[in-house]
Amino acid sequence: MRNYNILTINPGSTSTKIALFKNNELSFEEVLRHPAEELNAYATLLDQYEYRKEKIENFLNEKGIELGGLDSISCRGGLIGPIPSGTYTINEALFERLSTDVIHASNLAGIIGYNMAKELNIPAYITDPVTVDEMAPIAKVTGIPGVERKSKFHALNQKAVARRAAKQLNKQYEDAQLIVVHIGGGISVGAHQQGVIVDVNNAIDGDGPLAPTRAGSVPVESIIDLCFSGEYKSAQEFKEFVAQRAGLTAYLGTSDVRDVQDMMDQGNEEAKMLYEAMAYQICKNVGAMATVLKGKIDGIVITGGVAYSKQFIRLLKERIDFIGDVIVIPGEEEMLALAEGALRVLKGEEEAKTL
């Protein structure tokens, strides 16, 4: 069997994760840190492209990695608008979309990967970006004409752990009925119906459960009052608050659930109430997704960083284990998921999509 060498790239706001895989086996993983004083030299995220690309290439050279030995580069997808799930070849059209209105560092992955791959004459891919949209039309309806619910969530990790859970259940992902809960800085709860995520909350813009950094669903009247209160200087400022500084962060000054658990141990009743409220709201969303799947549930998959907390998992199980078996797959294996997406294409198991 042929071995494929796949480089994966996943930029964050102040770092860039890279990893090298031989097939789906990790050879090494590294987080390249970008000090604030270096990033501040660039006016926009897009301006950071050459800087980050050079950091990656320099590290690989220092590591003794021969770039000519790569078979593909697999990149985090970024915010590129609604597209079906799958692995996409980064062609000129996708490159242009990634390069337009770069408001999230993840867009840089495909820009860097496209140019590196072009120099090496190998393919570059993205797999399951956060704007994957498989929602059923009925799931997008709201009470206001012209306003639809949007699909923005942890698509890459949700799809990856759903495949693993299906395998544990001796099923093909395309035959399974699963509810997947990703609990990180944001929280997404998705209904996976035979390989399609037919409903999911918008984990970025204010929908679903209270989360460590995000507001979740809130009463519309109160939001209207806040918008006209003068507390926020612009729509963008308020959007950033809802998506980055709300949730546990706004109440307790931390987005780290371990810190919240320490506060609880020290007798902080507000921390205890908010911790339990987050679990309560996740469970309500799981219950809602159970109705989407008409009660035919093969399993409920819990993933993300918070899934390492046995205390939090216990709170969830108390309310949802009657719905279906709870399968815990903690953490985020995004780098492996990127490699696996590329590998399926390279091995001919899946056809790469294009824009």
Tab-separated table of C-alpha atoms in Angstrom:
chain	number	residue	atom	x	y	z
A	1	MET	CA	0.000	0.000	0.000
A	2	ARG	CA	1.339	3.420	-0.946
A	3	ASN	CA	2.172	5.877	1.818
A	4	TYR	CA	1.057	9.496	1.466
A	5	ASN	CA	2.862	12.361	3.205
A	6	ILE	CA	0.378	15.095	4.133
A	7	LEU	CA	1.177	18.461	5.693
A	8	THR	CA	-1.698	20.035	7.635
A	9	ILE	CA	-1.999	23.752	8.424
A	10	ASN	CA	-4.359	25.297	10.980
A	11	PRO	CA	-3.791	28.984	11.882
A	12	GLY	CA	-5.193	30.655	14.986
A	13	SER	CA	-5.162	34.294	15.978
A	14	THR	CA	-1.671	34.186	17.561
A	15	SER	CA	-0.290	30.840	16.414
A	16	THR	CA	-0.161	28.411	13.509
A	17	LYS	CA	-0.473	24.671	14.081
A	18	ILE	CA	1.249	22.420	11.601
A	19	ALA	CA	1.490	18.640	11.522
A	20	LEU	CA	2.962	16.018	9.214
A	21	PHE	CA	1.179	12.731	8.659
A	22	LYS	CA	2.179	9.554	6.882
A	23	ASN	CA	-1.279	8.400	5.829
A	24	ASN	CA	-3.228	8.926	9.069
A	25	GLU	CA	-0.260	8.370	11.380
A	26	LEU	CA	1.164	11.497	13.003
A	27	SER	CA	4.874	12.053	12.351
A	28	PHE	CA	5.067	15.312	14.305
A	29	GLU	CA	2.946	18.280	15.376
A	30	GLU	CA	4.106	21.781	16.257
A	31	VAL	CA	2.502	25.056	17.336
A	32	LEU	CA	4.343	28.033	15.880
A	33	ARG	CA	3.785	31.003	18.216
A	34	HIS	CA	3.471	34.516	16.812
A	35	PRO	CA	4.304	37.230	19.387
A	36	ALA	CA	1.973	40.221	19.460
A	37	GLU	CA	4.809	42.622	18.647
A	38	GLU	CA	5.445	40.717	15.402
A	39	LEU	CA	1.770	40.495	14.384
A	40	ASN	CA	1.217	44.164	15.179
A	41	ALA	CA	3.457	45.035	12.240
A	42	TYR	CA	0.668	43.930	9.892
A	43	ALA	CA	-2.411	46.064	9.319
A	44	THR	CA	-4.688	43.155	8.354
A	45	LEU	CA	-4.838	39.386	8.712
A	46	LEU	CA	-4.229	38.967	4.996
A	47	ASP	CA	-1.003	40.957	5.358
A	48	GLN	CA	0.272	38.181	7.670
A	49	TYR	CA	0.315	35.659	4.799
A	50	GLU	CA	4.006	35.910	3.821
A	51	TYR	CA	5.100	36.093	7.487
A	52	ARG	CA	3.248	32.908	8.455
A	53	LYS	CA	4.252	31.046	5.283
A	54	GLU	CA	7.904	31.845	5.939
A	55	LYS	CA	7.594	30.673	9.558
A	56	ILE	CA	6.199	27.330	8.369
A	57	GLU	CA	8.840	26.820	5.690
A	58	ASN	CA	11.693	27.801	8.011
A	59	PHE	CA	10.511	25.376	10.685
A	60	LEU	CA	10.188	22.524	8.179
A	61	ASN	CA	13.689	23.236	6.881
A	62	GLU	CA	15.078	23.242	10.426
A	63	LYS	CA	13.266	19.968	11.050
A	64	GLY	CA	14.923	18.483	7.956
A	65	ILE	CA	11.616	17.904	6.188
A	66	GLU	CA	12.065	17.616	2.442
A	67	LEU	CA	9.143	19.531	0.953
A	68	GLY	CA	9.535	17.637	-2.300
A	69	GLY	CA	8.443	14.504	-0.435
A	70	LEU	CA	4.966	15.874	0.292
A	71	ASP	CA	1.972	14.446	-1.563
A	72	SER	CA	-0.530	17.115	-0.504
A	73	ILE	CA	-1.231	19.981	1.862
A	74	SER	CA	-4.486	19.956	3.826
A	75	CYS	CA	-5.723	23.243	5.280
A	76	ARG	CA	-8.301	24.565	7.729
A	77	GLY	CA	-11.165	25.953	5.658
A	78	GLY	CA	-12.088	29.261	7.235
A	79	LEU	CA	-15.092	31.530	6.767
A	80	ILE	CA	-15.973	31.237	3.075
A	81	GLY	CA	-19.760	31.194	3.028
A	82	PRO	CA	-22.118	28.202	3.005
A	83	ILE	CA	-20.886	25.116	1.127
A	84	PRO	CA	-21.687	21.375	1.323
A	85	SER	CA	-19.420	19.231	3.487
A	86	GLY	CA	-16.466	17.380	2.041
A	87	THR	CA	-12.897	17.880	0.896
A	88	TYR	CA	-12.310	20.620	-1.670
A	89	THR	CA	-9.399	21.163	-4.013
A	90	ILE	CA	-8.080	24.686	-3.520
A	91	ASN	CA	-8.380	25.992	-7.064
A	92	GLU	CA	-8.303	29.592	-8.261
A	93	ALA	CA	-11.975	30.146	-7.396
A	94	LEU	CA	-11.614	28.858	-3.831
A	95	PHE	CA	-8.358	30.759	-3.389
A	96	GLU	CA	-10.143	33.968	-4.365
A	97	ARG	CA	-12.953	33.286	-1.899
A	98	LEU	CA	-10.483	32.565	0.899
A	99	SER	CA	-8.649	35.799	0.094
A	100	THR	CA	-11.759	38.005	0.157
A	101	ASP	CA	-12.788	39.666	3.438
A	102	VAL	CA	-10.309	37.754	5.589
A	103	ILE	CA	-11.807	38.231	9.060
A	104	HIS	CA	-10.581	34.986	10.637
A	105	ALA	CA	-7.057	33.571	10.741
A	106	SER	CA	-8.284	30.172	9.503
A	107	ASN	CA	-8.694	31.657	6.026
A	108	LEU	CA	-4.919	32.045	5.873
A	109	ALA	CA	-4.451	28.259	5.912
A	110	GLY	CA	-5.804	27.779	2.409
A	111	ILE	CA	-4.003	30.867	1.106
A	112	ILE	CA	-0.671	29.580	2.434
A	113	GLY	CA	-1.372	25.987	1.384
A	114	TYR	CA	-2.416	26.965	-2.130
A	115	ASN	CA	0.785	28.869	-2.780
A	116	MET	CA	3.066	26.261	-1.195
A	117	ALA	CA	1.357	23.473	-3.142
A	118	LYS	CA	1.594	25.443	-6.380
A	119	GLU	CA	5.367	25.761	-5.917
A	120	LEU	CA	5.626	22.001	-5.222
A	121	ASN	CA	3.177	20.960	-7.976
A	122	ILE	CA	0.984	19.005	-5.535
A	123	PRO	CA	-2.694	19.404	-4.583
A	124	ALA	CA	-3.924	21.482	-1.652
A	125	TYR	CA	-7.263	20.848	0.046
A	126	ILE	CA	-9.634	22.134	2.679
A	127	THR	CA	-12.010	19.843	4.563
A	128	ASP	CA	-15.296	20.716	6.278
A	129	PRO	CA	-14.861	24.442	7.045
A	130	VAL	CA	-16.960	26.126	9.744
A	131	THR	CA	-19.482	27.305	7.130
A	132	VAL	CA	-20.500	23.810	6.015
A	133	ASP	CA	-24.238	23.971	5.363
A	134	GLU	CA	-26.299	20.794	5.116
A	135	MET	CA	-29.282	22.118	7.057
A	136	ALA	CA	-32.738	21.135	5.890
A	137	PRO	CA	-34.728	24.136	4.582
A	138	ILE	CA	-37.277	23.710	7.381
A	139	ALA	CA	-34.480	24.105	9.966
A	140	LYS	CA	-33.564	27.563	8.648
A	141	VAL	CA	-36.997	29.143	9.034
A	142	THR	CA	-37.441	31.961	11.565
A	143	GLY	CA	-40.365	34.223	12.406
A	144	ILE	CA	-38.984	37.138	10.384
A	145	PRO	CA	-39.103	37.113	6.559
A	146	GLY	CA	-35.626	37.483	5.091
A	147	VAL	CA	-33.920	36.258	8.273
A	148	GLU	CA	-32.723	32.642	8.203
A	149	ARG	CA	-30.844	30.548	10.714
A	150	LYS	CA	-27.253	30.046	9.559
A	151	SER	CA	-24.937	27.065	9.717
A	152	LYS	CA	-21.671	28.066	11.422
A	153	PHE	CA	-20.210	25.430	13.706
A	154	HIS	CA	-17.360	23.017	14.444
A	155	ALA	CA	-17.964	21.077	11.220
A	156	LEU	CA	-14.469	19.591	10.927
A	157	ASN	CA	-14.412	18.036	14.402
A	158	GLN	CA	-18.125	17.166	14.394
A	159	LYS	CA	-17.772	15.166	11.174
A	160	ALA	CA	-14.535	13.508	12.322
A	161	VAL	CA	-15.856	12.311	15.696
A	162	ALA	CA	-19.168	11.263	14.145
A	163	ARG	CA	-17.251	8.930	11.833
A	164	ARG	CA	-15.323	7.520	14.800
A	165	ALA	CA	-18.471	7.020	16.833
A	166	ALA	CA	-20.220	5.293	13.943
A	167	LYS	CA	-17.265	2.928	13.648
A	168	GLN	CA	-17.502	2.156	17.376
A	169	LEU	CA	-21.161	1.324	16.796
A	170	ASN	CA	-20.218	-0.959	13.876
A	171	LYS	CA	-22.010	1.332	11.460
A	172	GLN	CA	-21.086	3.415	8.460
A	173	TYR	CA	-21.374	7.136	9.164
A	174	GLU	CA	-23.737	7.357	6.188
A	175	ASP	CA	-26.109	4.908	7.938
A	176	ALA	CA	-25.950	6.341	11.463
A	177	GLN	CA	-28.296	8.653	13.406
A	178	LEU	CA	-26.189	10.699	15.799
A	179	ILE	CA	-26.347	13.836	17.923
A	180	VAL	CA	-22.902	15.424	18.234
A	181	VAL	CA	-22.094	18.000	20.919
A	182	HIS	CA	-18.860	19.985	20.581
A	183	ILE	CA	-18.023	21.897	23.778
A	184	GLY	CA	-15.153	24.362	23.456
A	185	GLY	CA	-15.044	28.155	23.552
A	186	GLY	CA	-18.264	27.889	21.585
A	187	ILE	CA	-20.780	25.055	21.667
A	188	SER	CA	-22.446	23.346	18.718
A	189	VAL	CA	-25.100	20.630	18.835
A	190	GLY	CA	-25.746	18.898	15.525
A	191	ALA	CA	-28.223	16.298	14.287
A	192	HIS	CA	-26.384	13.892	11.973
A	193	GLN	CA	-28.872	11.987	9.845
A	194	GLN	CA	-27.216	9.320	7.729
A	195	GLY	CA	-24.109	11.373	7.010
A	196	VAL	CA	-25.845	14.750	6.724
A	197	ILE	CA	-26.005	17.417	9.451
A	198	VAL	CA	-29.632	18.384	8.918
A	199	ASP	CA	-29.802	20.826	11.844
A	200	VAL	CA	-27.243	22.581	14.049
A	201	ASN	CA	-27.074	25.767	16.079
A	202	ASN	CA	-24.987	28.710	14.870
A	203	ALA	CA	-22.127	28.422	17.353
A	204	ILE	CA	-20.605	31.792	16.472
A	205	ASP	CA	-23.279	34.445	16.046
A	206	GLY	CA	-25.616	33.859	18.990
A	207	ASP	CA	-27.613	30.631	18.934
A	208	GLY	CA	-27.737	27.509	21.075
A	209	PRO	CA	-26.414	27.057	24.621
A	210	LEU	CA	-24.585	29.544	26.821
A	211	ALA	CA	-20.886	28.878	26.132
A	212	PRO	CA	-17.504	29.798	27.638
A	213	THR	CA	-17.033	32.779	25.273
A	214	ARG	CA	-20.404	33.111	23.503
A	215	ALA	CA	-23.843	34.302	24.443
A	216	GLY	CA	-25.908	31.509	22.948
A	217	SER	CA	-29.622	32.150	22.408
A	218	VAL	CA	-30.901	35.192	24.283
A	219	PRO	CA	-34.314	36.975	24.486
A	220	VAL	CA	-34.753	39.176	21.404
A	221	GLU	CA	-36.341	42.073	23.305
A	222	SER	CA	-33.325	42.337	25.607
A	223	ILE	CA	-30.974	42.329	22.628
A	224	ILE	CA	-32.950	45.157	20.996
A	225	ASP	CA	-32.700	47.166	24.203
A	226	LEU	CA	-28.928	46.601	24.367
A	227	CYS	CA	-28.459	47.613	20.732
A	228	PHE	CA	-30.141	50.968	21.372
A	229	SER	CA	-28.730	51.542	24.853
A	230	GLY	CA	-25.601	53.328	23.665
A	231	GLU	CA	-23.410	50.867	25.563
A	232	TYR	CA	-21.880	49.625	22.307
A	233	LYS	CA	-20.427	52.061	19.774
A	234	SER	CA	-21.072	49.966	16.672
A	235	ALA	CA	-22.752	46.819	15.405
A	236	GLN	CA	-19.315	45.242	14.956
A	237	GLU	CA	-18.374	45.903	18.577
A	238	PHE	CA	-21.559	44.217	19.787
A	239	LYS	CA	-21.063	41.267	17.413
A	240	GLU	CA	-17.542	40.777	18.776
A	241	PHE	CA	-18.883	40.822	22.335
A	242	VAL	CA	-21.543	38.184	21.554
A	243	ALA	CA	-19.048	35.895	19.800
A	244	GLN	CA	-15.866	36.416	21.842
A	245	ARG	CA	-16.471	37.937	25.290
A	246	ALA	CA	-19.930	36.799	26.364
A	247	GLY	CA	-20.946	33.606	28.161
A	248	LEU	CA	-18.867	32.466	31.121
A	249	THR	CA	-16.260	35.095	30.228
A	250	ALA	CA	-18.724	37.956	30.737
A	251	TYR	CA	-20.000	36.587	34.054
A	252	LEU	CA	-16.841	35.182	35.630
A	253	GLY	CA	-13.909	36.701	33.734
A	254	THR	CA	-12.667	33.356	32.426
A	255	SER	CA	-13.453	31.038	29.531
A	256	ASP	CA	-11.572	28.112	31.078
A	257	VAL	CA	-14.021	25.628	32.569
A	258	ARG	CA	-11.242	24.332	34.832
A	259	ASP	CA	-11.097	27.790	36.425
A	260	VAL	CA	-14.862	27.688	36.913
A	261	GLN	CA	-14.572	24.301	38.616
A	262	ASP	CA	-11.903	25.734	40.942
A	263	MET	CA	-14.269	28.608	41.801
A	264	MET	CA	-16.976	26.073	42.610
A	265	ASP	CA	-14.598	24.146	44.865
A	266	GLN	CA	-13.973	27.411	46.728
A	267	GLY	CA	-17.703	27.868	47.322
A	268	ASN	CA	-18.533	30.326	44.522
A	269	GLU	CA	-22.294	29.857	44.097
A	270	GLU	CA	-22.534	31.987	40.944
A	271	ALA	CA	-19.885	29.835	39.253
A	272	LYS	CA	-21.794	26.693	40.257
A	273	MET	CA	-25.080	28.042	38.893
A	274	LEU	CA	-23.526	29.103	35.563
A	275	TYR	CA	-21.653	25.806	35.192
A	276	GLU	CA	-24.871	23.891	35.723
A	277	ALA	CA	-26.809	26.284	33.475
A	278	MET	CA	-24.414	25.609	30.610
A	279	ALA	CA	-24.917	21.863	31.024
A	280	TYR	CA	-28.695	22.362	31.332
A	281	GLN	CA	-28.866	24.359	28.103
A	282	ILE	CA	-26.742	21.833	26.214
A	283	CYS	CA	-29.130	19.103	27.323
A	284	LYS	CA	-32.140	21.121	26.117
A	285	ASN	CA	-30.489	21.417	22.712
A	286	VAL	CA	-29.756	17.686	22.640
A	287	GLY	CA	-33.418	17.048	23.377
A	288	ALA	CA	-34.404	19.341	20.525
A	289	MET	CA	-32.119	17.488	18.101
A	290	ALA	CA	-33.616	14.188	19.260
A	291	THR	CA	-36.968	15.403	17.923
A	292	VAL	CA	-35.299	16.359	14.628
A	293	LEU	CA	-34.185	12.726	14.298
A	294	LYS	CA	-37.665	11.548	15.421
A	295	GLY	CA	-36.199	9.734	18.418
A	296	LYS	CA	-34.170	7.308	16.306
A	297	ILE	CA	-30.777	7.837	17.919
A	298	ASP	CA	-27.768	5.516	17.612
A	299	GLY	CA	-25.667	7.616	19.965
A	300	ILE	CA	-24.930	11.020	21.482
A	301	VAL	CA	-21.308	12.022	20.939
A	302	ILE	CA	-19.684	14.524	23.327
A	303	THR	CA	-16.446	16.133	22.124
A	304	GLY	CA	-14.299	19.279	22.520
A	305	GLY	CA	-12.005	20.367	25.333
A	306	VAL	CA	-14.683	20.448	28.035
A	307	ALA	CA	-15.434	16.762	27.353
A	308	TYR	CA	-12.323	15.941	29.414
A	309	SER	CA	-14.251	17.018	32.539
A	310	LYS	CA	-15.863	13.961	34.143
A	311	GLN	CA	-17.828	16.315	36.403
A	312	PHE	CA	-19.401	18.080	33.421
A	313	ILE	CA	-20.051	14.840	31.541
A	314	ARG	CA	-21.875	13.530	34.603
A	315	LEU	CA	-24.215	16.541	34.566
A	316	LEU	CA	-24.998	15.907	30.895
A	317	LYS	CA	-25.604	12.191	31.319
A	318	GLU	CA	-28.079	12.806	34.149
A	319	ARG	CA	-30.415	14.505	31.658
A	320	ILE	CA	-29.712	12.897	28.271
A	321	ASP	CA	-28.716	9.268	28.677
A	322	PHE	CA	-32.384	8.231	28.370
A	323	ILE	CA	-32.258	9.529	24.779
A	324	GLY	CA	-29.371	7.312	23.672
A	325	ASP	CA	-25.952	5.941	24.533
A	326	VAL	CA	-23.451	8.686	25.363
A	327	ILE	CA	-20.088	8.338	23.627
A	328	VAL	CA	-17.333	10.650	24.910
A	329	ILE	CA	-14.528	11.551	22.484
A	330	PRO	CA	-12.756	14.459	24.217
A	331	GLY	CA	-10.537	17.065	22.626
A	332	GLU	CA	-10.243	18.303	19.065
A	333	GLU	CA	-8.466	16.127	16.517
A	334	GLU	CA	-8.660	18.738	13.797
A	335	MET	CA	-5.189	18.068	12.397
A	336	LEU	CA	-5.947	14.363	12.028
A	337	ALA	CA	-9.335	15.191	10.512
A	338	LEU	CA	-7.624	17.406	7.927
A	339	ALA	CA	-5.164	14.634	7.072
A	340	GLU	CA	-7.947	12.069	6.815
A	341	GLY	CA	-9.943	14.330	4.488
A	342	ALA	CA	-6.997	14.617	2.110
A	343	LEU	CA	-6.177	10.923	2.460
A	344	ARG	CA	-9.670	9.839	1.411
A	345	VAL	CA	-9.207	11.812	-1.805
A	346	LEU	CA	-5.644	10.635	-2.457
A	347	LYS	CA	-6.704	6.994	-2.010
A	348	GLY	CA	-9.689	7.422	-4.294
A	349	GLU	CA	-12.254	6.787	-1.543
A	350	GLU	CA	-13.802	10.222	-2.042
A	351	GLU	CA	-13.831	12.623	-4.953
A	352	ALA	CA	-12.546	16.095	-4.218
A	353	LYS	CA	-15.098	18.847	-4.726
A	354	THR	CA	-14.435	22.172	-6.443
A	355	LEU	CA	-16.080	25.573	-6.436
